[in-house]
Amino acid sequence: MNIPAILKDREGSMKSNLDLVNDCDSFPYYDDDPQAYTELVSSYYKLYTQPNSKPVGYVLPWVVKQMPWDDAHWVVDHDKKQICPRLPQSKVFDATLRKAREIGAFKVLEKWRNELYTVHRESGLDPMGDPTITMERSGSPLFGIVTYGVHMTTYVNTQDGMKIWVPKRAKGKTYGGLLDNTVAGGIATGEQPLECIVREGAEEASFPEELVRSAAKPCGTISYFSFRDERAGGESGLLQPEVQFVYDMEVGEDVVPKPCDDEVEDFRLWSVDEVQKALSEGLFKPNCALLLLDFFIRHGILTPENEKNYIEIVSRLHRRLPFPTATAM
């Protein structure tokens, strides 16, 4: 099956809100075409953390072929298309990914992050040695595990209406030059969502810790299942099921975000109309577009009266993923 088209705007067409959802939540749904879905999923290897449990990720066949498996540390069943690391699993993931990086097996590992993501297992299972299974962040799409992040929209209510602080991503970064949510980042192993948004707020926007702790409001989660493209860095077509913890932060006109690290080029304070226009032109990072649609729905900007695909959009922003998700971070 071909990867769904992701960049319609490159040909100059305007995106609908449903197009924006399709761009990010691009993995097919069973109900849309059961046969095609089944054929696609059956072509993947399933990653397990122990026998008789639910899979925690999908691994593409070409990844299986190129990964430097070691029989002493992995059980790879090509007939059943099942993969399971032996104990201790965190060390096995680490050693295997480091070896893959050393031999240049995958481009995605060239941007090694030295940051760990948690591999969340089915709840209630005996941990069997590793209380928490971890993996180098850059290797997570090779195993198709669920990853977690935080996104915050910072806005100002002015005399001219609501305005939103929108950053532009630095050109040297993944999705370089595209627009982003005010503050966003991945949740590392052992980190809670609020602590992550406090850290990212300081690093990306120079927001004082006390401001974020007092003003950032948790607003639920969104979830989606993407095929990665070249803008994400590394190989195209890798799988990325993801959950984002959502925050809003209303600030006064005296609060102005400023770039602190090298992630952001600049910030601009835009009206809702300006943000919606940029969304329709495909100028936002795909998952950030979904966060903004969720923001518009929660604030009554996007309604059943002005969006014909309202029900589908609301549903698609909260996709049920085919793997165990965190009961706690």
Coordinates of C-alpha atoms in Angstrom, one line a residue:
M1 CA 0.0 0.0 0.0
N2 CA 1.3 3.5 -0.8
I3 CA 1.9 6.0 1.9
P4 CA -1.0 8.6 1.8
A5 CA -0.1 11.9 0.2
I6 CA 1.1 14.3 2.8
L7 CA 2.0 17.6 1.1
K8 CA -0.9 18.7 -1.1
D9 CA 0.0 22.3 -0.4
R10 CA 3.2 21.9 -2.4
E11 CA 1.0 22.1 -5.5
G12 CA -0.7 25.3 -4.3
S13 CA -4.1 23.9 -3.2
M14 CA -5.7 25.1 0.0
K15 CA -6.2 22.6 2.8
S16 CA -9.5 22.0 4.5
N17 CA -9.5 21.2 8.2
L18 CA -10.1 17.5 7.4
D19 CA -7.1 17.6 5.0
L20 CA -5.0 18.8 8.0
V21 CA -6.2 15.8 10.0
N22 CA -5.5 13.4 7.2
D23 CA -2.0 14.8 6.8
C24 CA -1.0 13.9 10.3
D25 CA -3.4 11.0 11.2
S26 CA -2.3 9.3 8.0
F27 CA -2.3 5.6 9.0
P28 CA -5.3 3.9 7.5
Y29 CA -8.4 2.8 9.5
Y30 CA -9.7 -0.7 9.4
D31 CA -13.3 0.4 8.7
D32 CA -12.4 2.3 5.6
D33 CA -11.0 -0.7 3.8
P34 CA -10.8 -3.9 6.0
Q35 CA -8.9 -5.9 3.4
A36 CA -6.3 -3.3 2.6
Y37 CA -5.8 -2.5 6.3
T38 CA -5.3 -6.2 7.1
E39 CA -2.9 -6.7 4.3
L40 CA -0.8 -3.7 5.4
V41 CA -0.7 -4.6 9.1
S42 CA 0.0 -8.3 8.4
S43 CA 3.1 -7.2 6.5
Y44 CA 4.6 -5.7 9.6
Y45 CA 6.6 -7.5 12.4
K46 CA 5.1 -7.0 15.8
L47 CA 7.3 -5.9 18.7
Y48 CA 6.6 -7.6 22.1
T49 CA 8.2 -7.1 25.5
Q50 CA 7.2 -10.6 26.7
P51 CA 5.2 -13.6 25.4
N52 CA 1.4 -13.7 25.6
S53 CA 1.1 -10.0 25.8
K54 CA -0.1 -7.2 23.5
P55 CA 2.4 -5.9 20.9
V56 CA 3.9 -2.5 21.7
G57 CA 4.9 -1.5 18.2
Y58 CA 5.1 -2.3 14.5
V59 CA 8.4 -2.8 12.7
L60 CA 8.7 -2.5 8.9
P61 CA 10.1 -5.5 7.1
W62 CA 13.0 -3.5 5.6
V63 CA 13.9 -2.3 9.1
V64 CA 14.0 -5.9 10.3
K65 CA 16.3 -6.8 7.4
Q66 CA 18.8 -4.0 8.2
M67 CA 18.7 -4.1 12.0
P68 CA 21.8 -5.8 13.5
W69 CA 19.9 -8.4 15.6
D70 CA 22.0 -10.6 17.9
D71 CA 20.5 -14.0 18.7
A72 CA 21.8 -13.8 22.2
H73 CA 19.7 -10.7 22.9
W74 CA 16.7 -11.0 20.6
V75 CA 14.0 -13.5 19.6
V76 CA 13.1 -12.8 16.0
D77 CA 10.5 -15.2 14.6
H78 CA 10.3 -14.5 10.8
D79 CA 7.5 -17.0 10.3
K80 CA 5.2 -15.4 12.9
K81 CA 6.7 -11.9 12.3
Q82 CA 7.3 -11.4 16.0
I83 CA 10.2 -9.7 17.7
C84 CA 11.0 -9.7 21.4
P85 CA 14.2 -8.5 23.3
R86 CA 15.7 -10.7 25.9
L87 CA 16.5 -9.4 29.4
P88 CA 17.6 -6.8 30.3
Q89 CA 15.5 -5.2 27.7
S90 CA 16.6 -1.6 28.1
K91 CA 20.2 -2.6 27.7
V92 CA 19.3 -4.7 24.6
F93 CA 17.5 -1.8 22.9
D94 CA 20.5 0.5 23.7
A95 CA 23.2 -1.9 22.5
T96 CA 21.3 -2.7 19.3
L97 CA 20.6 0.9 18.4
R98 CA 24.2 1.9 19.1
K99 CA 25.4 -0.9 16.8
A100 CA 23.0 0.2 14.1
R101 CA 24.2 3.7 14.4
E102 CA 27.8 2.6 14.3
I103 CA 27.4 0.7 11.0
G104 CA 25.2 3.4 9.5
A105 CA 22.1 1.2 9.1
F106 CA 19.6 4.0 9.4
K107 CA 19.6 7.7 8.7
V108 CA 17.2 8.4 11.5
L109 CA 19.9 7.5 14.0
E110 CA 22.3 10.2 12.7
K111 CA 20.3 12.6 14.9
W112 CA 21.1 10.7 18.1
R113 CA 19.4 12.6 21.0
N114 CA 20.9 11.0 24.1
E115 CA 17.3 11.1 25.4
L116 CA 15.3 8.1 26.5
Y117 CA 11.7 7.4 25.7
T118 CA 9.7 4.8 27.7
V119 CA 8.3 1.7 26.0
H120 CA 4.9 1.4 27.7
R121 CA 3.6 -2.1 28.2
E122 CA 0.2 -3.7 28.8
S123 CA -0.8 -2.7 32.4
G124 CA -0.8 -5.5 35.0
L125 CA 2.1 -7.5 33.5
D126 CA 5.0 -8.8 35.6
P127 CA 7.9 -6.4 34.7
M128 CA 10.2 -9.5 34.4
G129 CA 13.3 -7.6 35.3
D130 CA 13.0 -4.1 33.8
P131 CA 10.6 -2.0 35.9
T132 CA 10.8 0.6 33.1
I133 CA 11.8 -0.3 29.5
T134 CA 13.5 2.6 27.7
M135 CA 14.8 3.3 24.2
E136 CA 16.9 6.1 22.6
R137 CA 14.5 8.7 21.3
S138 CA 15.8 8.7 17.7
G139 CA 15.3 4.9 17.5
S140 CA 11.6 5.0 18.5
P141 CA 10.2 5.2 14.9
L142 CA 12.3 2.2 13.9
F143 CA 10.2 0.1 16.4
G144 CA 6.9 2.0 15.9
I145 CA 6.3 2.5 19.6
V146 CA 3.9 5.1 21.0
T147 CA 5.7 8.3 21.9
Y148 CA 4.5 11.1 24.1
G149 CA 4.8 14.8 24.1
V150 CA 3.4 18.1 25.4
H151 CA 2.1 21.1 23.3
M152 CA 0.9 24.4 24.7
T153 CA -0.9 27.2 22.9
T154 CA -0.2 30.6 24.5
Y155 CA -2.8 33.3 23.7
V156 CA -3.8 36.8 24.5
N157 CA -7.3 38.3 24.7
T158 CA -6.9 41.8 23.3
Q159 CA -9.3 44.6 22.4
D160 CA -9.1 43.3 18.9
G161 CA -10.0 39.7 19.9
M162 CA -8.0 36.6 20.7
K163 CA -4.4 36.4 19.4
I164 CA -2.0 33.4 19.5
W165 CA 1.7 33.3 19.9
V166 CA 3.1 31.4 16.9
P167 CA 6.8 30.4 16.6
K168 CA 8.6 29.6 13.3
R169 CA 10.9 26.6 13.5
A170 CA 14.6 27.1 12.8
K171 CA 15.6 26.1 9.3
G172 CA 18.2 23.6 10.5
K173 CA 15.7 21.6 12.5
T174 CA 13.3 18.9 11.5
Y175 CA 10.3 20.5 9.8
G176 CA 12.5 23.5 9.4
G177 CA 10.8 26.8 8.5
L178 CA 7.3 25.6 9.4
L179 CA 5.1 27.1 12.1
D180 CA 4.7 25.4 15.4
N181 CA 2.7 25.6 18.7
T182 CA 3.9 28.1 21.2
V183 CA 5.8 25.5 23.2
A184 CA 6.2 21.8 22.5
G185 CA 8.5 18.9 23.2
G186 CA 8.8 15.1 23.8
I187 CA 8.3 13.7 27.3
A188 CA 11.5 11.9 28.4
T189 CA 11.5 8.8 30.7
G190 CA 10.7 9.7 34.2
E191 CA 9.3 13.1 33.3
Q192 CA 5.7 14.3 34.0
P193 CA 3.8 16.3 31.4
L194 CA 3.7 19.5 33.6
E195 CA 7.4 19.3 34.3
C196 CA 8.1 18.8 30.6
I197 CA 6.0 21.9 29.6
V198 CA 7.8 24.0 32.3
R199 CA 11.2 22.9 30.9
E200 CA 10.2 23.4 27.3
G201 CA 8.6 26.8 28.1
A202 CA 11.9 28.0 29.5
E203 CA 14.1 26.5 26.7
E204 CA 12.0 27.5 23.7
A205 CA 10.2 30.7 24.8
S206 CA 12.0 32.0 27.8
F207 CA 8.9 31.7 29.9
P208 CA 9.6 31.9 33.6
E209 CA 8.9 28.7 35.5
E210 CA 6.5 30.4 37.9
L211 CA 4.4 31.7 35.0
V212 CA 4.0 28.3 33.4
R213 CA 3.2 26.6 36.7
S214 CA 0.6 29.1 37.6
A215 CA -1.0 29.8 34.2
A216 CA -0.7 26.7 32.1
K217 CA -4.0 24.7 32.1
P218 CA -4.2 21.0 31.2
C219 CA -6.8 20.4 28.5
G220 CA -6.6 16.7 27.8
T221 CA -4.8 14.8 25.1
I222 CA -4.9 14.2 21.4
S223 CA -3.6 11.1 19.6
Y224 CA -2.9 10.1 16.0
F225 CA -0.9 7.6 13.9
S226 CA 1.4 9.0 11.3
F227 CA 3.7 7.9 8.5
R228 CA 6.8 10.0 8.9
D229 CA 8.1 11.9 5.8
E230 CA 11.5 13.3 4.9
R231 CA 10.9 16.5 6.9
A232 CA 10.9 14.5 10.2
G233 CA 14.5 13.5 9.5
G234 CA 15.7 10.1 8.5
E235 CA 13.9 7.6 6.3
S236 CA 10.4 8.2 5.0
G237 CA 7.6 5.8 5.8
L238 CA 8.5 5.0 9.4
L239 CA 5.6 4.7 11.8
Q240 CA 4.8 7.1 14.6
P241 CA 1.8 6.5 16.8
E242 CA 1.8 9.4 19.3
V243 CA -0.1 11.0 22.2
Q244 CA 0.2 14.7 23.0
F245 CA -0.7 16.2 26.4
V246 CA -2.4 19.5 25.7
Y247 CA -2.0 22.8 27.6
D248 CA -3.5 26.3 27.1
M249 CA -1.9 29.4 28.7
E250 CA -3.6 32.8 28.6
V251 CA -1.2 35.6 29.2
G252 CA -1.3 39.4 29.2
E253 CA -0.1 41.6 26.4
D254 CA 3.1 42.3 28.5
V255 CA 4.2 38.7 28.2
V256 CA 6.3 38.2 25.0
P257 CA 8.0 34.9 24.3
K258 CA 11.6 35.0 23.2
P259 CA 13.7 32.3 21.6
C260 CA 16.2 30.8 24.1
D261 CA 17.6 27.7 22.3
D262 CA 18.1 27.0 18.7
E263 CA 14.7 25.4 18.1
V264 CA 12.8 28.6 17.2
E265 CA 13.6 31.4 14.7
D266 CA 11.1 33.9 16.0
F267 CA 7.6 34.4 17.4
R268 CA 4.7 36.3 16.0
L269 CA 1.4 37.3 17.6
W270 CA -1.4 36.4 15.2
S271 CA -5.1 36.8 15.1
V272 CA -7.3 33.6 14.8
D273 CA -7.9 34.5 11.1
E274 CA -4.2 34.8 10.4
V275 CA -3.6 31.4 12.1
Q276 CA -6.4 29.8 10.1
K277 CA -5.1 31.2 6.9
A278 CA -1.6 29.8 7.6
L279 CA -3.2 26.4 8.4
S280 CA -5.0 26.3 5.1
E281 CA -1.8 27.1 3.3
G282 CA 0.0 24.1 4.9
L283 CA 2.5 26.3 6.8
F284 CA 2.2 24.5 10.1
K285 CA 4.0 21.3 11.2
P286 CA 1.4 18.6 10.7
N287 CA 0.8 17.6 14.3
C288 CA 0.8 21.2 15.4
A289 CA -2.1 21.8 13.0
L290 CA -4.1 19.2 14.9
L291 CA -3.3 20.9 18.2
L292 CA -4.7 24.1 16.9
L293 CA -7.9 22.4 15.6
D294 CA -8.4 21.0 19.1
F295 CA -7.8 24.5 20.5
F296 CA -10.4 26.0 18.1
I297 CA -12.9 23.4 19.0
R298 CA -12.5 23.8 22.7
H299 CA -12.8 27.6 22.4
G300 CA -15.9 27.5 20.2
I301 CA -14.1 28.9 17.2
L302 CA -14.6 25.7 15.1
T303 CA -18.2 24.6 15.5
P304 CA -20.7 22.2 13.9
E305 CA -22.2 25.3 12.2
N306 CA -19.0 26.4 10.4
E307 CA -17.3 23.0 9.8
K308 CA -19.1 20.3 7.8
N309 CA -16.7 17.6 9.0
Y310 CA -16.9 18.6 12.6
I311 CA -17.8 15.1 14.0
E312 CA -15.1 13.3 12.1
I313 CA -12.5 15.9 13.0
V314 CA -13.3 15.7 16.7
S315 CA -13.2 11.9 16.6
R316 CA -10.0 11.7 14.6
L317 CA -8.2 14.0 17.1
H318 CA -8.6 11.2 19.7
R319 CA -7.6 8.1 17.8
R320 CA -7.5 4.8 19.7
L321 CA -4.0 3.4 19.1
P322 CA -3.4 -0.3 18.5
F323 CA -0.8 -0.5 21.3
P324 CA -0.8 -0.1 25.1
T325 CA -0.7 3.5 26.2
A326 CA 0.5 5.0 29.4
T327 CA -1.7 4.8 32.5
A328 CA 0.8 7.1 34.2
M329 CA 4.0 8.8 32.9

